[in-house]
């Protein structure tokens, strides 16, 4: 199901878990609608849900490399 306010999804496997980093254009809509959409999946077990906390090093590297966060 395509969601117009989702820019992209990055999937990362770590320690036996899969993390989805989801980039959005509208944070208010995402906060209201993202979790219900994710919970609609039959085979998912949510361990943690929340906004990513950016580390200073990540922000610096992104700025130096010219990326967007």
PDB file of N, CA and C in Angstrom:
ATOM      1  N   UNK A   1       0.850  -1.178   0.000  1.00  0.00           N
ATOM      2  CA  UNK A   1       0.000   0.000   0.000  1.00  0.00           C
ATOM      3  C   UNK A   1       0.891   1.235   0.000  1.00  0.00           C
ATOM      4  N   UNK A   2       0.774   2.058  -1.042  1.00  0.00           N
ATOM      5  CA  UNK A   2       1.574   3.274  -1.158  1.00  0.00           C
ATOM      6  C   UNK A   2       0.962   4.380  -0.287  1.00  0.00           C
ATOM      7  N   UNK A   3       1.809   5.053   0.450  1.00  0.00           N
ATOM      8  CA  UNK A   3       1.383   6.165   1.287  1.00  0.00           C
ATOM      9  C   UNK A   3       2.041   7.431   0.748  1.00  0.00           C
ATOM     10  N   UNK A   4       1.247   8.442   0.343  1.00  0.00           N
ATOM     11  CA  UNK A   4       1.813   9.612  -0.337  1.00  0.00           C
ATOM     12  C   UNK A   4       2.801  10.417   0.504  1.00  0.00           C
ATOM     13  N   UNK A   5       2.758  10.297   1.811  1.00  0.00           N
ATOM     14  CA  UNK A   5       3.644  11.068   2.684  1.00  0.00           C
ATOM     15  C   UNK A   5       4.912  10.303   3.064  1.00  0.00           C
ATOM     16  N   UNK A   6       5.090   9.091   2.506  1.00  0.00           N
ATOM     17  CA  UNK A   6       6.310   8.311   2.749  1.00  0.00           C
ATOM     18  C   UNK A   6       7.275   8.526   1.587  1.00  0.00           C
ATOM     19  N   UNK A   7       8.473   9.039   1.907  1.00  0.00           N
ATOM     20  CA  UNK A   7       9.501   9.260   0.888  1.00  0.00           C
ATOM     21  C   UNK A   7      10.261   7.990   0.560  1.00  0.00           C
ATOM     22  N   UNK A   8      10.516   7.176   1.590  1.00  0.00           N
ATOM     23  CA  UNK A   8      11.272   5.962   1.360  1.00  0.00           C
ATOM     24  C   UNK A   8      11.382   5.126   2.617  1.00  0.00           C
ATOM     25  N   UNK A   9      11.767   3.867   2.421  1.00  0.00           N
ATOM     26  CA  UNK A   9      11.940   2.922   3.524  1.00  0.00           C
ATOM     27  C   UNK A   9      13.290   2.244   3.333  1.00  0.00           C
ATOM     28  N   UNK A  10      14.083   2.242   4.394  1.00  0.00           N
ATOM     29  CA  UNK A  10      15.379   1.545   4.378  1.00  0.00           C
ATOM     30  C   UNK A  10      15.305   0.437   5.413  1.00  0.00           C
ATOM     31  N   UNK A  11      15.615  -0.773   4.997  1.00  0.00           N
ATOM     32  CA  UNK A  11      15.546  -1.939   5.876  1.00  0.00           C
ATOM     33  C   UNK A  11      16.960  -2.355   6.277  1.00  0.00           C
ATOM     34  N   UNK A  12      17.176  -2.513   7.587  1.00  0.00           N
ATOM     35  CA  UNK A  12      18.489  -2.892   8.106  1.00  0.00           C
ATOM     36  C   UNK A  12      18.313  -4.057   9.076  1.00  0.00           C
ATOM     37  N   UNK A  13      19.060  -5.151   8.850  1.00  0.00           N
ATOM     38  CA  UNK A  13      19.012  -6.310   9.742  1.00  0.00           C
ATOM     39  C   UNK A  13      20.147  -6.205  10.756  1.00  0.00           C
ATOM     40  N   UNK A  14      19.796  -6.329  12.061  1.00  0.00           N
ATOM     41  CA  UNK A  14      20.781  -6.274  13.140  1.00  0.00           C
ATOM     42  C   UNK A  14      20.347  -7.191  14.271  1.00  0.00           C
ATOM     43  N   UNK A  15      21.277  -7.994  14.746  1.00  0.00           N
ATOM     44  CA  UNK A  15      21.044  -8.831  15.930  1.00  0.00           C
ATOM     45  C   UNK A  15      19.761  -9.651  15.850  1.00  0.00           C
ATOM     46  N   UNK A  16      19.440 -10.161  14.693  1.00  0.00           N
ATOM     47  CA  UNK A  16      18.251 -10.978  14.543  1.00  0.00           C
ATOM     48  C   UNK A  16      16.958 -10.198  14.384  1.00  0.00           C
ATOM     49  N   UNK A  17      17.050  -8.868  14.363  1.00  0.00           N
ATOM     50  CA  UNK A  17      15.875  -8.016  14.176  1.00  0.00           C
ATOM     51  C   UNK A  17      16.029  -7.219  12.890  1.00  0.00           C
ATOM     52  N   UNK A  18      14.912  -6.786  12.342  1.00  0.00           N
ATOM     53  CA  UNK A  18      14.933  -5.923  11.166  1.00  0.00           C
ATOM     54  C   UNK A  18      14.409  -4.556  11.580  1.00  0.00           C
ATOM     55  N   UNK A  19      15.167  -3.534  11.219  1.00  0.00           N
ATOM     56  CA  UNK A  19      14.768  -2.157  11.508  1.00  0.00           C
ATOM     57  C   UNK A  19      14.354  -1.493  10.210  1.00  0.00           C
ATOM     58  N   UNK A  20      13.255  -0.780  10.237  1.00  0.00           N
ATOM     59  CA  UNK A  20      12.825   0.019   9.093  1.00  0.00           C
ATOM     60  C   UNK A  20      13.041   1.476   9.432  1.00  0.00           C
ATOM     61  N   UNK A  21      13.855   2.151   8.638  1.00  0.00           N
ATOM     62  CA  UNK A  21      13.996   3.599   8.737  1.00  0.00           C
ATOM     63  C   UNK A  21      13.107   4.189   7.665  1.00  0.00           C
ATOM     64  N   UNK A  22      12.052   4.885   8.089  1.00  0.00           N
ATOM     65  CA  UNK A  22      11.048   5.395   7.159  1.00  0.00           C
ATOM     66  C   UNK A  22      11.142   6.914   7.121  1.00  0.00           C
ATOM     67  N   UNK A  23      11.383   7.451   5.931  1.00  0.00           N
ATOM     68  CA  UNK A  23      11.457   8.903   5.734  1.00  0.00           C
ATOM     69  C   UNK A  23      10.087   9.400   5.272  1.00  0.00           C
ATOM     70  N   UNK A  24       9.627  10.482   5.901  1.00  0.00           N
ATOM     71  CA  UNK A  24       8.290  11.001   5.585  1.00  0.00           C
ATOM     72  C   UNK A  24       8.349  12.490   5.272  1.00  0.00           C
ATOM     73  N   UNK A  25       7.316  12.970   4.585  1.00  0.00           N
ATOM     74  CA  UNK A  25       7.210  14.395   4.274  1.00  0.00           C
ATOM     75  C   UNK A  25       6.339  15.130   5.277  1.00  0.00           C
ATOM     76  N   UNK A  26       5.448  14.415   5.931  1.00  0.00           N
ATOM     77  CA  UNK A  26       4.512  15.038   6.881  1.00  0.00           C
ATOM     78  C   UNK A  26       4.575  14.275   8.204  1.00  0.00           C
ATOM     79  N   UNK A  27       5.280  14.842   9.163  1.00  0.00           N
ATOM     80  CA  UNK A  27       5.492  14.157  10.447  1.00  0.00           C
ATOM     81  C   UNK A  27       4.197  13.983  11.234  1.00  0.00           C
ATOM     82  N   UNK A  28       3.292  14.947  11.162  1.00  0.00           N
ATOM     83  CA  UNK A  28       2.027  14.838  11.907  1.00  0.00           C
ATOM     84  C   UNK A  28       1.171  13.697  11.372  1.00  0.00           C
ATOM     85  N   UNK A  29       1.080  13.579  10.070  1.00  0.00           N
ATOM     86  CA  UNK A  29       0.303  12.494   9.473  1.00  0.00           C
ATOM     87  C   UNK A  29       0.959  11.154   9.796  1.00  0.00           C
ATOM     88  N   UNK A  30       2.281  11.107   9.709  1.00  0.00           N
ATOM     89  CA  UNK A  30       2.998   9.864  10.007  1.00  0.00           C
ATOM     90  C   UNK A  30       2.767   9.432  11.449  1.00  0.00           C
ATOM     91  N   UNK A  31       2.825  10.377  12.382  1.00  0.00           N
ATOM     92  CA  UNK A  31       2.594  10.031  13.790  1.00  0.00           C
ATOM     93  C   UNK A  31       1.196   9.476  14.010  1.00  0.00           C
ATOM     94  N   UNK A  32       0.230   9.968  13.264  1.00  0.00           N
ATOM     95  CA  UNK A  32      -1.151   9.518  13.431  1.00  0.00           C
ATOM     96  C   UNK A  32      -1.457   8.227  12.680  1.00  0.00           C
ATOM     97  N   UNK A  33      -0.829   8.013  11.522  1.00  0.00           N
ATOM     98  CA  UNK A  33      -1.253   6.922  10.648  1.00  0.00           C
ATOM     99  C   UNK A  33      -0.245   5.788  10.468  1.00  0.00           C
ATOM    100  N   UNK A  34       1.035   6.024  10.722  1.00  0.00           N
ATOM    101  CA  UNK A  34       2.037   5.012  10.395  1.00  0.00           C
ATOM    102  C   UNK A  34       1.901   3.743  11.226  1.00  0.00           C
ATOM    103  N   UNK A  35       1.791   3.855  12.523  1.00  0.00           N
ATOM    104  CA  UNK A  35       1.700   2.659  13.357  1.00  0.00           C
ATOM    105  C   UNK A  35       0.473   1.812  13.020  1.00  0.00           C
ATOM    106  N   UNK A  36      -0.725   2.388  12.853  1.00  0.00           N
ATOM    107  CA  UNK A  36      -1.859   1.545  12.459  1.00  0.00           C
ATOM    108  C   UNK A  36      -1.639   0.827  11.122  1.00  0.00           C
ATOM    109  N   UNK A  37      -0.971   1.484  10.178  1.00  0.00           N
ATOM    110  CA  UNK A  37      -0.693   0.839   8.890  1.00  0.00           C
ATOM    111  C   UNK A  37       0.268  -0.322   9.088  1.00  0.00           C
ATOM    112  N   UNK A  38       1.319  -0.110   9.883  1.00  0.00           N
ATOM    113  CA  UNK A  38       2.302  -1.167  10.136  1.00  0.00           C
ATOM    114  C   UNK A  38       1.667  -2.327  10.886  1.00  0.00           C
ATOM    115  N   UNK A  39       0.836  -2.039  11.857  1.00  0.00           N
ATOM    116  CA  UNK A  39       0.188  -3.090  12.647  1.00  0.00           C
ATOM    117  C   UNK A  39      -0.813  -3.900  11.839  1.00  0.00           C
ATOM    118  N   UNK A  40      -1.195  -3.394  10.688  1.00  0.00           N
ATOM    119  CA  UNK A  40      -2.135  -4.092   9.824  1.00  0.00           C
ATOM    120  C   UNK A  40      -1.500  -5.343   9.202  1.00  0.00           C
ATOM    121  N   UNK A  41      -0.167  -5.422   9.239  1.00  0.00           N
ATOM    122  CA  UNK A  41       0.525  -6.609   8.714  1.00  0.00           C
ATOM    123  C   UNK A  41       0.295  -7.793   9.629  1.00  0.00           C
ATOM    124  N   UNK A  42       0.087  -8.964   9.053  1.00  0.00           N
ATOM    125  CA  UNK A  42      -0.262 -10.161   9.832  1.00  0.00           C
ATOM    126  C   UNK A  42       0.920 -10.776  10.576  1.00  0.00           C
ATOM    127  N   UNK A  43       2.115 -10.718  10.007  1.00  0.00           N
ATOM    128  CA  UNK A  43       3.227 -11.470  10.579  1.00  0.00           C
ATOM    129  C   UNK A  43       4.272 -10.589  11.252  1.00  0.00           C
ATOM    130  N   UNK A  44       3.886  -9.405  11.688  1.00  0.00           N
ATOM    131  CA  UNK A  44       4.840  -8.486  12.315  1.00  0.00           C
ATOM    132  C   UNK A  44       4.733  -8.514  13.830  1.00  0.00           C
ATOM    133  N   UNK A  45       5.871  -8.384  14.454  1.00  0.00           N
ATOM    134  CA  UNK A  45       5.926  -8.219  15.901  1.00  0.00           C
ATOM    135  C   UNK A  45       6.720  -6.948  16.160  1.00  0.00           C
ATOM    136  N   UNK A  46       6.070  -5.914  16.666  1.00  0.00           N
ATOM    137  CA  UNK A  46       6.713  -4.619  16.888  1.00  0.00           C
ATOM    138  C   UNK A  46       7.425  -4.659  18.233  1.00  0.00           C
ATOM    139  N   UNK A  47       8.737  -4.400  18.214  1.00  0.00           N
ATOM    140  CA  UNK A  47       9.529  -4.373  19.433  1.00  0.00           C
ATOM    141  C   UNK A  47       9.669  -2.942  19.929  1.00  0.00           C
ATOM    142  N   UNK A  48       9.842  -2.013  18.994  1.00  0.00           N
ATOM    143  CA  UNK A  48       9.999  -0.602  19.350  1.00  0.00           C
ATOM    144  C   UNK A  48       9.483   0.249  18.205  1.00  0.00           C
ATOM    145  N   UNK A  49       8.859   1.370  18.538  1.00  0.00           N
ATOM    146  CA  UNK A  49       8.329   2.283  17.528  1.00  0.00           C
ATOM    147  C   UNK A  49       8.575   3.699  18.009  1.00  0.00           C
ATOM    148  N   UNK A  50       9.133   4.534  17.174  1.00  0.00           N
ATOM    149  CA  UNK A  50       9.355   5.922  17.562  1.00  0.00           C
ATOM    150  C   UNK A  50      10.179   6.657  16.527  1.00  0.00           C
ATOM    151  N   UNK A  51      10.389   7.933  16.783  1.00  0.00           N
ATOM    152  CA  UNK A  51      11.199   8.760  15.903  1.00  0.00           C
ATOM    153  C   UNK A  51      12.668   8.466  16.128  1.00  0.00           C
ATOM    154  N   UNK A  52      13.430   8.531  15.062  1.00  0.00           N
ATOM    155  CA  UNK A  52      14.873   8.303  15.164  1.00  0.00           C
ATOM    156  C   UNK A  52      15.525   9.505  15.834  1.00  0.00           C
ATOM    157  N   UNK A  53      16.398   9.213  16.769  1.00  0.00           N
ATOM    158  CA  UNK A  53      17.172  10.260  17.418  1.00  0.00           C
ATOM    159  C   UNK A  53      18.511  10.344  16.700  1.00  0.00           C
ATOM    160  N   UNK A  54      18.767  11.478  16.077  1.00  0.00           N
ATOM    161  CA  UNK A  54      19.991  11.651  15.309  1.00  0.00           C
ATOM    162  C   UNK A  54      21.155  11.983  16.230  1.00  0.00           C
ATOM    163  N   UNK A  55      22.263  11.325  15.987  1.00  0.00           N
ATOM    164  CA  UNK A  55      23.493  11.593  16.719  1.00  0.00           C
ATOM    165  C   UNK A  55      24.229  12.733  16.031  1.00  0.00           C
ATOM    166  N   UNK A  56      24.979  13.501  16.801  1.00  0.00           N
ATOM    167  CA  UNK A  56      25.724  14.625  16.266  1.00  0.00           C
ATOM    168  C   UNK A  56      26.661  14.190  15.128  1.00  0.00           C
ATOM    169  N   UNK A  57      27.283  13.031  15.288  1.00  0.00           N
ATOM    170  CA  UNK A  57      28.198  12.528  14.258  1.00  0.00           C
ATOM    171  C   UNK A  57      27.465  12.274  12.942  1.00  0.00           C
ATOM    172  N   UNK A  58      26.252  11.701  13.003  1.00  0.00           N
ATOM    173  CA  UNK A  58      25.461  11.453  11.797  1.00  0.00           C
ATOM    174  C   UNK A  58      25.146  12.756  11.081  1.00  0.00           C
ATOM    175  N   UNK A  59      24.762  13.774  11.849  1.00  0.00           N
ATOM    176  CA  UNK A  59      24.405  15.063  11.260  1.00  0.00           C
ATOM    177  C   UNK A  59      25.632  15.694  10.605  1.00  0.00           C
ATOM    178  N   UNK A  60      26.766  15.644  11.286  1.00  0.00           N
ATOM    179  CA  UNK A  60      27.995  16.218  10.749  1.00  0.00           C
ATOM    180  C   UNK A  60      28.391  15.529   9.445  1.00  0.00           C
ATOM    181  N   UNK A  61      28.377  14.199   9.431  1.00  0.00           N
ATOM    182  CA  UNK A  61      28.756  13.452   8.230  1.00  0.00           C
ATOM    183  C   UNK A  61      27.799  13.777   7.093  1.00  0.00           C
ATOM    184  N   UNK A  62      26.521  13.871   7.396  1.00  0.00           N
ATOM    185  CA  UNK A  62      25.528  14.201   6.381  1.00  0.00           C
ATOM    186  C   UNK A  62      25.794  15.585   5.794  1.00  0.00           C
ATOM    187  N   UNK A  63      26.138  16.532   6.644  1.00  0.00           N
ATOM    188  CA  UNK A  63      26.431  17.891   6.164  1.00  0.00           C
ATOM    189  C   UNK A  63      27.698  17.906   5.318  1.00  0.00           C
ATOM    190  N   UNK A  64      28.727  17.202   5.757  1.00  0.00           N
ATOM    191  CA  UNK A  64      29.996  17.175   5.023  1.00  0.00           C
ATOM    192  C   UNK A  64      29.827  16.493   3.667  1.00  0.00           C
ATOM    193  N   UNK A  65      29.030  15.431   3.630  1.00  0.00           N
ATOM    194  CA  UNK A  65      28.817  14.706   2.382  1.00  0.00           C
ATOM    195  C   UNK A  65      27.765  15.358   1.504  1.00  0.00           C
ATOM    196  N   UNK A  66      27.074  16.373   2.022  1.00  0.00           N
ATOM    197  CA  UNK A  66      26.062  17.066   1.227  1.00  0.00           C
ATOM    198  C   UNK A  66      24.728  16.367   1.190  1.00  0.00           C
ATOM    199  N   UNK A  67      24.504  15.413   2.095  1.00  0.00           N
ATOM    200  CA  UNK A  67      23.236  14.684   2.124  1.00  0.00           C
ATOM    201  C   UNK A  67      22.161  15.434   2.862  1.00  0.00           C
ATOM    202  N   UNK A  68      20.955  14.892   2.843  1.00  0.00           N
ATOM    203  CA  UNK A  68      19.812  15.483   3.532  1.00  0.00           C
ATOM    204  C   UNK A  68      19.388  14.563   4.657  1.00  0.00           C
ATOM    205  N   UNK A  69      18.973  15.112   5.805  1.00  0.00           N
ATOM    206  CA  UNK A  69      18.408  14.350   6.919  1.00  0.00           C
ATOM    207  C   UNK A  69      17.168  15.012   7.390  1.00  0.00           C
TER     208      UNK A  69
END
